[in-house]
Amino acid sequence: MIQLGYFTIDTTDIDKARAFYSAVFGWTFDEAQSHPTYAHVADSDPPFGLTKVERAKDFPHLYFRVDDVDALCERVTAFGGKAAVPSESRSGLTAVVEDDQGVSFSLWQPAPGF
């Protein structure tokens, strides 16, 4: 079985990205593993962080499992991001969103039993 083992989210502004994701998801950062061009998300499984780049590039689309897609879409927009109208499928409810710097990812609220 292949599982996501680690990933990073590219950003042109580490401080702004830290503030956005902290506000939206409540993430905290492990300062011992972070530095000016990388912010490691504390207690993450799988491990991941934010990486400073000059220009954001394409990366695999990520789905974050959440309990309430609608509530998180509201938080995304409240903190400067954008959110599409959630769509329903057999696997649950999903919404493509963008952070306040235009990086896209998805929110996924699994269907019961998923």
Short mmCIF file of C-alpha atoms in Angstrom, two decimals:
data_model
loop_
_atom_site.label_atom_id
_atom_site.label_comp_id
_atom_site.label_asym_id
_atom_site.label_seq_id
_atom_site.Cartn_x
_atom_site.Cartn_y
_atom_site.Cartn_z
CA MET A 1 0.00 0.00 0.00
CA ILE A 2 1.33 3.42 -0.92
CA GLN A 3 0.54 6.22 1.54
CA LEU A 4 1.39 9.86 1.58
CA GLY A 5 4.65 9.96 3.48
CA TYR A 6 5.53 13.65 3.41
CA PHE A 7 4.61 16.75 1.52
CA THR A 8 5.30 20.45 1.38
CA ILE A 9 3.18 23.37 0.33
CA ASP A 10 5.02 25.98 -1.73
CA THR A 11 4.58 29.60 -0.76
CA THR A 12 6.26 32.88 -1.63
CA ASP A 13 5.66 34.23 1.90
CA ILE A 14 6.28 31.86 4.83
CA ASP A 15 4.96 34.21 7.52
CA LYS A 16 1.75 34.92 5.63
CA ALA A 17 1.22 31.20 4.94
CA ARG A 18 1.85 30.31 8.59
CA ALA A 19 -0.74 32.88 9.68
CA PHE A 20 -3.30 31.68 7.11
CA TYR A 21 -3.04 27.95 7.86
CA SER A 22 -2.90 28.55 11.62
CA ALA A 23 -6.10 30.56 11.40
CA VAL A 24 -7.95 28.19 9.07
CA PHE A 25 -6.84 24.79 10.40
CA GLY A 26 -5.36 25.62 13.79
CA TRP A 27 -1.93 24.33 12.75
CA THR A 28 1.03 25.01 15.01
CA PHE A 29 4.63 24.85 13.92
CA ASP A 30 7.63 22.98 15.30
CA GLU A 31 10.15 25.80 15.66
CA ALA A 32 13.07 23.39 16.23
CA GLN A 33 12.54 21.91 12.76
CA SER A 34 11.67 25.21 11.06
CA HIS A 35 13.92 27.91 9.59
CA PRO A 36 13.40 31.06 7.48
CA THR A 37 12.57 29.11 4.31
CA TYR A 38 10.69 26.19 5.87
CA ALA A 39 7.97 25.91 8.51
CA HIS A 40 7.36 22.39 9.82
CA VAL A 41 3.80 21.66 10.92
CA ALA A 42 3.95 20.29 14.48
CA ASP A 43 2.71 16.78 15.26
CA SER A 44 1.68 16.13 11.66
CA ASP A 45 1.08 12.63 10.36
CA PRO A 46 2.20 12.33 7.67
CA PRO A 47 4.86 14.96 8.30
CA PHE A 48 4.73 18.11 6.19
CA GLY A 49 5.56 21.78 6.08
CA LEU A 50 5.55 25.03 4.16
CA THR A 51 8.46 25.78 1.82
CA LYS A 52 9.44 29.28 0.66
CA VAL A 53 9.96 29.54 -3.07
CA GLU A 54 10.51 32.46 -5.43
CA ARG A 55 7.57 31.43 -7.55
CA ALA A 56 5.01 28.82 -6.60
CA LYS A 57 5.05 25.81 -8.90
CA ASP A 58 2.64 22.98 -9.59
CA PHE A 59 2.45 20.17 -7.07
CA PRO A 60 0.11 17.23 -6.47
CA HIS A 61 -3.37 18.28 -5.51
CA LEU A 62 -3.97 17.56 -1.86
CA TYR A 63 -7.20 16.65 -0.11
CA PHE A 64 -7.46 17.54 3.57
CA ARG A 65 -9.98 15.43 5.48
CA VAL A 66 -12.31 17.69 7.49
CA ASP A 67 -15.45 17.25 9.59
CA ASP A 68 -17.38 20.15 8.03
CA VAL A 69 -16.57 21.33 4.49
CA ASP A 70 -19.01 24.26 4.64
CA ALA A 71 -17.53 25.63 7.87
CA LEU A 72 -13.98 25.35 6.55
CA CYS A 73 -14.93 27.04 3.26
CA GLU A 74 -16.24 29.95 5.33
CA ARG A 75 -12.97 30.08 7.30
CA VAL A 76 -10.92 30.00 4.09
CA THR A 77 -12.76 33.01 2.68
CA ALA A 78 -12.75 34.81 6.04
CA PHE A 79 -8.95 34.66 6.05
CA GLY A 80 -8.47 35.89 2.48
CA GLY A 81 -8.74 32.69 0.46
CA LYS A 82 -11.30 31.53 -2.09
CA ALA A 83 -13.65 28.55 -1.98
CA ALA A 84 -15.70 26.86 -4.68
CA VAL A 85 -19.19 25.63 -3.94
CA PRO A 86 -18.84 22.14 -2.40
CA SER A 87 -19.85 19.22 -4.59
CA GLU A 88 -21.22 15.86 -3.47
CA SER A 89 -20.04 12.49 -4.70
CA ARG A 90 -20.23 8.89 -3.51
CA SER A 91 -17.17 9.46 -1.33
CA GLY A 92 -18.50 12.58 0.34
CA LEU A 93 -18.46 16.34 0.02
CA THR A 94 -15.48 18.16 -1.53
CA ALA A 95 -14.54 21.73 -2.27
CA VAL A 96 -11.56 23.13 -4.13
CA VAL A 97 -10.18 26.13 -2.28
CA GLU A 98 -7.27 28.55 -2.58
CA ASP A 99 -5.24 30.07 0.21
CA ASP A 100 -4.65 33.82 0.39
CA GLN A 101 -1.72 33.46 -2.05
CA GLY A 102 -3.57 31.47 -4.73
CA VAL A 103 -2.34 27.96 -3.85
CA SER A 104 -5.14 25.46 -4.38
CA PHE A 105 -6.03 22.37 -2.39
CA SER A 106 -9.23 20.53 -1.57
CA LEU A 107 -11.31 19.93 1.52
CA TRP A 108 -12.97 16.52 1.83
CA GLN A 109 -15.76 15.56 4.20
CA PRO A 110 -16.08 11.78 3.89
CA ALA A 111 -19.49 10.20 3.41
CA PRO A 112 -20.68 8.06 6.34
CA GLY A 113 -18.80 4.76 6.33
CA PHE A 114 -15.94 6.08 4.21
#
